[in-house]
Tab-separated table of N, CA and C in Angstrom:
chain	number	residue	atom	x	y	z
A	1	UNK	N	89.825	-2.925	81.527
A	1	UNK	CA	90.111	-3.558	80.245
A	1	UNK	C	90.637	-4.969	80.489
A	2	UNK	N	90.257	-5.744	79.817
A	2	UNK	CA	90.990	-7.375	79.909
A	2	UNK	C	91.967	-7.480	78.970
A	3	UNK	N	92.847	-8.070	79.440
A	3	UNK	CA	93.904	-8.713	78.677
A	3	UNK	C	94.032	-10.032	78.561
A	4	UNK	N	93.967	-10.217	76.837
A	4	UNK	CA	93.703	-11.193	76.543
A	4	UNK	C	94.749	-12.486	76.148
A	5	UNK	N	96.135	-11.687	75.859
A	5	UNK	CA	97.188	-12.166	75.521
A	5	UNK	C	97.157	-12.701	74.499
A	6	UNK	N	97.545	-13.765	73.393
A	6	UNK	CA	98.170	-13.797	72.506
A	6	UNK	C	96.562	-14.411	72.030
A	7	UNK	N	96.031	-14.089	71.119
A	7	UNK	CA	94.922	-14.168	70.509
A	7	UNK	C	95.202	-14.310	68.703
A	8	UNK	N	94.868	-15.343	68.203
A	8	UNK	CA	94.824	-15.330	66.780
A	8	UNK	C	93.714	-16.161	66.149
A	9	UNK	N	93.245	-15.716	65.182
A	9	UNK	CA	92.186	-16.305	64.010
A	9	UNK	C	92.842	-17.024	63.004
A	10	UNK	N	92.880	-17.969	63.024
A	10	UNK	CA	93.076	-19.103	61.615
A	10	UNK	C	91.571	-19.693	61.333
A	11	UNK	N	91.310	-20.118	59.824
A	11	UNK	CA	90.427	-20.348	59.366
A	11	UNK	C	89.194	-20.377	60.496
A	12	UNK	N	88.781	-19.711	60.939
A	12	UNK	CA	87.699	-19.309	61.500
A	12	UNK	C	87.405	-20.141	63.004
A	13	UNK	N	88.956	-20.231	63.301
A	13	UNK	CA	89.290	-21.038	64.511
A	13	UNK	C	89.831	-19.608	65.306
A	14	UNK	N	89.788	-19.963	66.470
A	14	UNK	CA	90.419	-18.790	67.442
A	14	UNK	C	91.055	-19.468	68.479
A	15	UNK	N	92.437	-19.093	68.469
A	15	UNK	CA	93.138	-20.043	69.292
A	15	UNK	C	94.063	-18.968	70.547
A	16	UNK	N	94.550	-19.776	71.286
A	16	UNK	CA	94.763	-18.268	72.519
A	16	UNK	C	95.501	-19.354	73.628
A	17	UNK	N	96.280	-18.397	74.072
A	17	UNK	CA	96.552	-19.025	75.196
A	17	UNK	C	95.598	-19.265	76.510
A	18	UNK	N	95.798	-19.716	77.552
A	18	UNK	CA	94.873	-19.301	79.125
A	18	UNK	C	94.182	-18.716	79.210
A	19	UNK	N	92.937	-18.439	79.022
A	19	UNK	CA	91.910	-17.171	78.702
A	19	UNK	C	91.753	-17.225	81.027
A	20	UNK	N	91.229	-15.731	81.331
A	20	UNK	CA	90.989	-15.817	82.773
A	20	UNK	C	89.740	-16.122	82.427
A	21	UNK	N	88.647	-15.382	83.213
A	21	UNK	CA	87.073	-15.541	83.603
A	21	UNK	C	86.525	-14.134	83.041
A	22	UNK	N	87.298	-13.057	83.049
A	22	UNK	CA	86.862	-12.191	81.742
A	22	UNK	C	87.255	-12.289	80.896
A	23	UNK	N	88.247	-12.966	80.432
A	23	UNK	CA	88.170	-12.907	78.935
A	23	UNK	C	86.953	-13.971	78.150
A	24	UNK	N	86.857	-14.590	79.355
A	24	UNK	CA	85.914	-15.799	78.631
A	24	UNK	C	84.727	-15.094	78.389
A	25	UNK	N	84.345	-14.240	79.015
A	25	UNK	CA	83.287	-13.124	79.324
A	25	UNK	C	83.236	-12.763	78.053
A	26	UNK	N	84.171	-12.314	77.312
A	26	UNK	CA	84.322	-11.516	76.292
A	26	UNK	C	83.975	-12.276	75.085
A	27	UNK	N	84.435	-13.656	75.315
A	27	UNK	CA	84.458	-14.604	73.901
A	27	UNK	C	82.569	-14.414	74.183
A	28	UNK	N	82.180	-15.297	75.043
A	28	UNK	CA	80.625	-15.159	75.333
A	28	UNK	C	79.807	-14.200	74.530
A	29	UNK	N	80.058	-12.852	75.407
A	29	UNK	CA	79.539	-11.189	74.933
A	29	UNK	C	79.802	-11.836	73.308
A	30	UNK	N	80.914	-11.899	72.755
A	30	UNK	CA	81.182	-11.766	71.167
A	30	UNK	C	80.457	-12.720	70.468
A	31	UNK	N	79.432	-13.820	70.932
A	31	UNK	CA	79.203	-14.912	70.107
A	31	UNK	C	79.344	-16.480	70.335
A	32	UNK	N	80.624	-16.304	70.641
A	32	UNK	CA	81.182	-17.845	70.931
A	32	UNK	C	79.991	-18.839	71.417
A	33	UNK	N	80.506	-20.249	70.968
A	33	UNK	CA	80.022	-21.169	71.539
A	33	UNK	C	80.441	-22.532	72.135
A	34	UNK	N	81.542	-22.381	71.943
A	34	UNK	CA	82.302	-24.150	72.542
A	34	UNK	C	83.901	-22.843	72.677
A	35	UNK	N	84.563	-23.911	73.617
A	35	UNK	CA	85.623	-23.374	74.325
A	35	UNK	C	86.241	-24.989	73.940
A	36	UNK	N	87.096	-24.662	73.399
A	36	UNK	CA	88.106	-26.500	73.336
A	36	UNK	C	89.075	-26.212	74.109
A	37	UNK	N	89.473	-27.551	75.282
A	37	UNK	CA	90.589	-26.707	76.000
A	37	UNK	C	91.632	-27.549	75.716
A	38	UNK	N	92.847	-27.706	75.319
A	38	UNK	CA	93.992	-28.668	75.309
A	38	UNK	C	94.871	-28.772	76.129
A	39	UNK	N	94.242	-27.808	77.605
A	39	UNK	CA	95.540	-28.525	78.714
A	39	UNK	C	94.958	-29.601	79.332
A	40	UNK	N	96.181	-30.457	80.023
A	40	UNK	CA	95.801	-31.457	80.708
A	40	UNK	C	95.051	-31.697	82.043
A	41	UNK	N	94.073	-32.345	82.301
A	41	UNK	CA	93.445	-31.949	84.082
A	41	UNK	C	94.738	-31.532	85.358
A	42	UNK	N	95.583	-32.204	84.700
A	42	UNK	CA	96.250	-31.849	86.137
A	42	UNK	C	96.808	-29.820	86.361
A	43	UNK	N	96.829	-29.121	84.953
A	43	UNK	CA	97.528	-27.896	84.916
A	43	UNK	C	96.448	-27.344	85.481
A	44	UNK	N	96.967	-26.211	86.048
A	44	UNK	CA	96.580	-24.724	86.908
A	44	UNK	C	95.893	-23.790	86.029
A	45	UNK	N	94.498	-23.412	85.979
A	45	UNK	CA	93.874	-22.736	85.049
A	45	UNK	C	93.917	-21.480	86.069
A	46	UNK	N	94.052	-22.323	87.251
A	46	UNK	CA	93.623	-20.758	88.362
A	46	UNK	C	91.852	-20.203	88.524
A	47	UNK	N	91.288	-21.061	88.184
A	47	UNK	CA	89.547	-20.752	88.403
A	47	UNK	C	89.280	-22.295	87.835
A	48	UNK	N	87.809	-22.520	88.594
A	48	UNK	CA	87.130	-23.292	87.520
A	48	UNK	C	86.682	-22.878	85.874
A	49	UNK	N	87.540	-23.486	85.438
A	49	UNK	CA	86.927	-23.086	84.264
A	49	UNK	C	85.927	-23.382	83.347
A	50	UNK	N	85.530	-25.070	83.743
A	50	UNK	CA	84.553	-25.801	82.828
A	50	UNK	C	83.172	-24.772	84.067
A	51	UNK	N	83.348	-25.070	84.958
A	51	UNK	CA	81.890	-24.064	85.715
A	51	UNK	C	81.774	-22.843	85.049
A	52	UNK	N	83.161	-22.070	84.851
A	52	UNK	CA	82.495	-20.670	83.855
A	52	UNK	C	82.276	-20.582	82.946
A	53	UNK	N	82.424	-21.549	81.792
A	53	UNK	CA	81.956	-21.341	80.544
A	53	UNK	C	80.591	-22.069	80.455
A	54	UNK	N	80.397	-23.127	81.309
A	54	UNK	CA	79.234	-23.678	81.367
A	54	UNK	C	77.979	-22.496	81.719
A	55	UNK	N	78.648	-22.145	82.673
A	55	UNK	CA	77.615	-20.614	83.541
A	55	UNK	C	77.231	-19.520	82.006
A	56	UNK	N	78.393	-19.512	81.580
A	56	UNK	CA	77.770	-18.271	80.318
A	56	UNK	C	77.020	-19.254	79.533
A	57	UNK	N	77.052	-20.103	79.092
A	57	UNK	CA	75.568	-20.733	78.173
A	57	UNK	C	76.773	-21.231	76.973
A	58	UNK	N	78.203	-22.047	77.038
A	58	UNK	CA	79.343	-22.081	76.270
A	58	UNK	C	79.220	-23.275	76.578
A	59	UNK	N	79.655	-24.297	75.342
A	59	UNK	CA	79.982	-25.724	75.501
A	59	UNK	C	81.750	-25.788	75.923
A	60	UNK	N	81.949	-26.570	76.783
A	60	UNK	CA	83.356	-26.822	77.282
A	60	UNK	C	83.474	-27.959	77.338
A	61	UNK	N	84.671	-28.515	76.250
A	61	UNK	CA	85.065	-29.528	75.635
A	61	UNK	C	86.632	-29.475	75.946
A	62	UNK	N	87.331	-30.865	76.545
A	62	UNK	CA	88.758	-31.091	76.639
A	62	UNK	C	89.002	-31.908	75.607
A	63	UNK	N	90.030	-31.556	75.035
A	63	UNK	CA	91.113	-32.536	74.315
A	63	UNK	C	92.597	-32.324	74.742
A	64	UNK	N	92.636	-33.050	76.079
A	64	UNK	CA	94.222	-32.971	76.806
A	64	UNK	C	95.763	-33.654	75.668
A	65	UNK	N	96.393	-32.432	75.870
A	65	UNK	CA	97.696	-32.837	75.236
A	65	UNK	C	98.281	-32.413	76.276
A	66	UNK	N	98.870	-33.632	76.565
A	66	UNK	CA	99.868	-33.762	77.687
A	66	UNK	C	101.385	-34.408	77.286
A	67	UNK	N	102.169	-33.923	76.861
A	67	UNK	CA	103.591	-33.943	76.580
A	67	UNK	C	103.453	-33.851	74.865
A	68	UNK	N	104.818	-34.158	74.554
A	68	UNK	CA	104.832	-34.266	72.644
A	68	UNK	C	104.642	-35.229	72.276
A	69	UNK	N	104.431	-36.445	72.992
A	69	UNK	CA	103.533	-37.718	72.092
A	69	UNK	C	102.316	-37.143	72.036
A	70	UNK	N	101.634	-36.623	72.100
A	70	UNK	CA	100.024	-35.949	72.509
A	70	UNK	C	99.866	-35.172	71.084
A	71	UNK	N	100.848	-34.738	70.445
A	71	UNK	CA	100.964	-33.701	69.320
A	71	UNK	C	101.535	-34.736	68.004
A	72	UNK	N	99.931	-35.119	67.531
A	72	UNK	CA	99.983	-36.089	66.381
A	72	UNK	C	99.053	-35.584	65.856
A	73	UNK	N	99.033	-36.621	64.403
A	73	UNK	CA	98.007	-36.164	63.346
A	73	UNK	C	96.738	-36.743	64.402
A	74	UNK	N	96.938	-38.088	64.833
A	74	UNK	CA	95.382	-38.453	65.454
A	74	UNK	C	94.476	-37.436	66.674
A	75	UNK	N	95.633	-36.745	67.055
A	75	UNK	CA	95.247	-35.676	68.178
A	75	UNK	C	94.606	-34.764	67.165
A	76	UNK	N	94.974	-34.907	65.733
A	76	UNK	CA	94.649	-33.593	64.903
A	76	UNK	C	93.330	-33.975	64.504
A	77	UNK	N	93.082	-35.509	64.193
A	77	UNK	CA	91.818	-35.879	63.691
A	77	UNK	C	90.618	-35.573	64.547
A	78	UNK	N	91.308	-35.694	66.028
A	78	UNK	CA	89.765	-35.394	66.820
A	78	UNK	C	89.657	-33.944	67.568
A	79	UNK	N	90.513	-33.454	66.985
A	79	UNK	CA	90.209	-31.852	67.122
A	79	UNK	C	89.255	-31.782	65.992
A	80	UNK	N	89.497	-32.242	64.863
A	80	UNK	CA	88.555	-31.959	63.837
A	80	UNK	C	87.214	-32.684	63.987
A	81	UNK	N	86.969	-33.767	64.910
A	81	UNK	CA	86.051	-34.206	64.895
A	81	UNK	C	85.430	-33.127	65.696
A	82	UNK	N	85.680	-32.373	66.843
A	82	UNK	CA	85.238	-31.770	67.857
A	82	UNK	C	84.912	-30.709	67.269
A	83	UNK	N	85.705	-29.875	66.134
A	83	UNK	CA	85.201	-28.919	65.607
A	83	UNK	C	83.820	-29.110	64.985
A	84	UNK	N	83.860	-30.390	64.221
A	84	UNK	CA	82.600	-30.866	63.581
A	84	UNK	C	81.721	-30.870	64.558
A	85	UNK	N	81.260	-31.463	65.709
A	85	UNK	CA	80.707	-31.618	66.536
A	85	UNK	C	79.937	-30.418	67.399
A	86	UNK	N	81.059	-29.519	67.635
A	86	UNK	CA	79.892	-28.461	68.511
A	86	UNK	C	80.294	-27.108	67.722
A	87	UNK	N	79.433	-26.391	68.102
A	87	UNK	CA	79.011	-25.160	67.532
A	87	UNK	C	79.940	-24.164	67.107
A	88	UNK	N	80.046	-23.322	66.309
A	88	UNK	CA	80.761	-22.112	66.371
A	88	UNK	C	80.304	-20.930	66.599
A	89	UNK	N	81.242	-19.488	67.284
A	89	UNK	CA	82.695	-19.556	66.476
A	89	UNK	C	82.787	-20.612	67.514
A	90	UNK	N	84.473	-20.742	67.500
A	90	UNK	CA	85.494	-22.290	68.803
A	90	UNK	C	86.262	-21.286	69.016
A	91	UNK	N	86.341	-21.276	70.505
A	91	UNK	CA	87.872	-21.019	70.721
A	91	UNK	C	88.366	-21.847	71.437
A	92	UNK	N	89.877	-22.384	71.126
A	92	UNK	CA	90.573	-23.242	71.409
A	92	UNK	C	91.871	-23.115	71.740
A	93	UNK	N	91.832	-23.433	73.057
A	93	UNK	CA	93.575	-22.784	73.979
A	93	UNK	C	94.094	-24.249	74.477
A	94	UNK	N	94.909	-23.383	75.165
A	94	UNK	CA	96.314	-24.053	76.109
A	94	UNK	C	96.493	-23.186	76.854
A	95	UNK	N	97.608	-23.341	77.339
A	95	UNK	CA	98.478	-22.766	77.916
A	95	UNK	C	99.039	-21.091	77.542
A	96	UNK	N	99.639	-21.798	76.245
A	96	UNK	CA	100.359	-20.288	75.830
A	96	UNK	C	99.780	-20.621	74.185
A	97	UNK	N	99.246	-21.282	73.636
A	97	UNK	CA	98.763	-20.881	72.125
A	97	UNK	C	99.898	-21.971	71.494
A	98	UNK	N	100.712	-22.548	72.531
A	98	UNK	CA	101.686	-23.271	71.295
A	98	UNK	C	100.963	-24.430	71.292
A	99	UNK	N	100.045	-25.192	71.573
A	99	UNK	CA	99.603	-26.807	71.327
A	99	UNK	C	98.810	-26.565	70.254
A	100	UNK	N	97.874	-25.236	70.526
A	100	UNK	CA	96.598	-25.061	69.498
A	100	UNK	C	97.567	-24.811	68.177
A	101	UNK	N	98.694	-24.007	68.059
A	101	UNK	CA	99.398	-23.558	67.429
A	101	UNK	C	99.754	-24.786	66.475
A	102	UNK	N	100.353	-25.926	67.405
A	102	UNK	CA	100.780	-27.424	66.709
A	102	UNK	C	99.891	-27.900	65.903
A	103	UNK	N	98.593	-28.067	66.089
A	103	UNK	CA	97.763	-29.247	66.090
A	103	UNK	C	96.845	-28.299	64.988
A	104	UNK	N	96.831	-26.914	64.627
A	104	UNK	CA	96.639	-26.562	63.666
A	104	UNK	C	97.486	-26.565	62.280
A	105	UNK	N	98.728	-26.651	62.799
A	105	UNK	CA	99.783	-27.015	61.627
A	105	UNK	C	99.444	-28.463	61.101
A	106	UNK	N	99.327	-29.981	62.365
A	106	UNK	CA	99.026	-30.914	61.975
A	106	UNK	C	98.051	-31.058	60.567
A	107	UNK	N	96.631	-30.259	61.414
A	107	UNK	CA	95.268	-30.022	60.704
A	107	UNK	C	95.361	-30.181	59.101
A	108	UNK	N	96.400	-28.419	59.042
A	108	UNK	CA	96.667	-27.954	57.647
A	108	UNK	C	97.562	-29.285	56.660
A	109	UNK	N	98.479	-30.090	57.620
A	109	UNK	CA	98.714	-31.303	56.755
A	109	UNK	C	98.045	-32.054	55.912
A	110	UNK	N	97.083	-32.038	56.509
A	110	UNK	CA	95.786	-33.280	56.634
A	110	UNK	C	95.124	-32.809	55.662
A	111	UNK	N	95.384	-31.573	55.551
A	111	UNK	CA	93.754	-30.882	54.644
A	111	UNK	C	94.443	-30.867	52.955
A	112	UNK	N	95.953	-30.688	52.997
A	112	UNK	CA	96.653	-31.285	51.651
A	112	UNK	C	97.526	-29.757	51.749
A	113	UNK	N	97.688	-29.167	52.876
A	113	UNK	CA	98.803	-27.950	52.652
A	113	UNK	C	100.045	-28.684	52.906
A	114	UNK	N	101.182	-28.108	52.282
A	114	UNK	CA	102.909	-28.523	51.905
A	114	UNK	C	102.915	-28.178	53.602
A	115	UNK	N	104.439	-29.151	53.570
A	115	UNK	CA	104.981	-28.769	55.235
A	115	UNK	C	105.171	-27.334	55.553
A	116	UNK	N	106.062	-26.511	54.775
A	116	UNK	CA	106.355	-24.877	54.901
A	116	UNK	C	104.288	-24.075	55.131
A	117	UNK	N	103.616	-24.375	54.337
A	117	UNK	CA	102.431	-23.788	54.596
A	117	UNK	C	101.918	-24.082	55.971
A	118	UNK	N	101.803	-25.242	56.143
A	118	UNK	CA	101.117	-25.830	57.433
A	118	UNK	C	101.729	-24.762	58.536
A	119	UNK	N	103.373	-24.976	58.583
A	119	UNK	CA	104.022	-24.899	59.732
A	119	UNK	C	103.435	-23.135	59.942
A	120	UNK	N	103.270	-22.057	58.616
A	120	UNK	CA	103.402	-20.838	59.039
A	120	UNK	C	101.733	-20.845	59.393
A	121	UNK	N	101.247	-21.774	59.253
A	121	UNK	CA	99.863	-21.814	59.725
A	121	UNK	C	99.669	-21.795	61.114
A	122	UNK	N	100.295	-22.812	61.167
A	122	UNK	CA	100.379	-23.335	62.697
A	122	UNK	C	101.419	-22.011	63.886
A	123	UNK	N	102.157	-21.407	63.402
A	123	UNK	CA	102.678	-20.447	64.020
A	123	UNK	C	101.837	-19.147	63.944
A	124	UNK	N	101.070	-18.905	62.991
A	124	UNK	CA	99.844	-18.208	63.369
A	124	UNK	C	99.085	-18.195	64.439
A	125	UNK	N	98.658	-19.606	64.681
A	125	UNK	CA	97.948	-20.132	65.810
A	125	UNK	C	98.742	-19.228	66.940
A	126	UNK	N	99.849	-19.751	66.919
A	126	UNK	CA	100.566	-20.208	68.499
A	126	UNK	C	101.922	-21.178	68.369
A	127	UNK	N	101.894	-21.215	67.327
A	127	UNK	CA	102.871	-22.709	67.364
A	127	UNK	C	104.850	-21.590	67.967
A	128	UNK	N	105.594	-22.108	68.867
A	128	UNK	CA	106.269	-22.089	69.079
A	128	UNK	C	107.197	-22.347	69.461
A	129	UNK	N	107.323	-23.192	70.565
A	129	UNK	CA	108.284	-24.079	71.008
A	129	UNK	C	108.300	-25.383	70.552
A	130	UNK	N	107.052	-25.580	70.285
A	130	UNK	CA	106.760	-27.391	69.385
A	130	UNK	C	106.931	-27.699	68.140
A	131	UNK	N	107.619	-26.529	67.819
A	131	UNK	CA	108.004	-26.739	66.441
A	131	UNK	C	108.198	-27.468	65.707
A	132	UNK	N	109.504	-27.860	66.573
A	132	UNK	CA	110.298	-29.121	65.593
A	132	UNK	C	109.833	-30.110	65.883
A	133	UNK	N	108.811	-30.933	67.311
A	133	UNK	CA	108.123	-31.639	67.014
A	133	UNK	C	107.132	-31.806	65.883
A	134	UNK	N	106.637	-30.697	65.646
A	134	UNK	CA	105.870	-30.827	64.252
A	134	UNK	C	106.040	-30.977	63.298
A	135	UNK	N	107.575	-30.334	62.599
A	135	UNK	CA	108.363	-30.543	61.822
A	135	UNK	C	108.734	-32.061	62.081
A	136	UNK	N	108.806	-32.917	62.864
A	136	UNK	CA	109.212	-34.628	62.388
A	136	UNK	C	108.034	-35.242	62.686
A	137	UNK	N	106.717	-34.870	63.001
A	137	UNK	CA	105.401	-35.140	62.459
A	137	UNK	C	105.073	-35.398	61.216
A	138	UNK	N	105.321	-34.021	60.832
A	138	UNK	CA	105.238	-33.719	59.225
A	138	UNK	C	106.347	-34.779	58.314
A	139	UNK	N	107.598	-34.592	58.736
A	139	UNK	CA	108.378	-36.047	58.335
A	139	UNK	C	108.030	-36.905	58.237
A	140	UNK	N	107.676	-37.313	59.179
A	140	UNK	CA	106.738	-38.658	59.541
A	140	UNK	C	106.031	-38.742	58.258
A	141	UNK	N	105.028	-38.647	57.686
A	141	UNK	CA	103.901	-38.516	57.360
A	141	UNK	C	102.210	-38.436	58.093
A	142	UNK	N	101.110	-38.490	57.548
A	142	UNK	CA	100.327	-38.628	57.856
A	142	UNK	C	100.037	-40.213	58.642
A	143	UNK	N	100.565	-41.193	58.206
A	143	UNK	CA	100.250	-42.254	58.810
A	143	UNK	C	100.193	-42.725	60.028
A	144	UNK	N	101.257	-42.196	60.274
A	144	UNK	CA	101.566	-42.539	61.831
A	144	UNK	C	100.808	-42.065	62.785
């Protein structure tokens, strides 16, 4: 059996922490078609990972967030461009589910949800430790 660890569906996004080389197996087997990854080149996936999703017939796409300047609305805009761009379903990780977690809260800003909606959006995802960065995102406004 694979373990997949923290796995969640928001609007027809699938966001997750570290997937191994079977779980990617699994997204594959299920459909999938693009893998978005949001760690940075330098982190430890522990396998190649752009070679295995490439190998199953999966588009593998980076959008590195590397620290909490990285976790903005503009990081949010070209996640959305990327969603636009390649195929579905997406699944889209990190580490542990908290960046995808963020940057879906961002998203839900953007799309005209209140800060309280976004944020339980975004903790759906994954959002957890970046919280309160998101929370003075959301302060912020959209502009910045």
């Amino acid at each position: 059996m694979v373990e997949l660890g923290t796995v969640s569906s928001v609007n027809g996004i699938t966001s997750a922490g570290q997937p191994d080389q079977a779980a990617l197996e699994v997204f594959a087997d299920a459909g999938y078609a693009t893998v978005i990854d949001l760690r940075s080149e330098g982190e430890d996936r522990g396998f190649d990972e752009a070679a295995v999703v490439e190998e199953l017939g999966l588009h593998y796409v980076t959008l590195p967030i590397d620290g909490k300047d990285a976790v903005s609305f503009d990081t949010a805009r070209k996640l959305d461009e990327l969603l636009q761009k390649y195929p579905g379903p997406v699944l889209v990780h990190c580490g542990s589910g908290n960046r995808v977690g963020a940057l879906l809260a961002l998203r839900a800003s953007l799309a005209g949800k209140d800060d309280e909606s976004a944020l339980e959006l975004g903790r759906a995802g994954g959002l957890t430790g970046l919280e309160s960065v998101v929370r003075d995102r959301l302060a912020e406004g959209a502009e910045q």
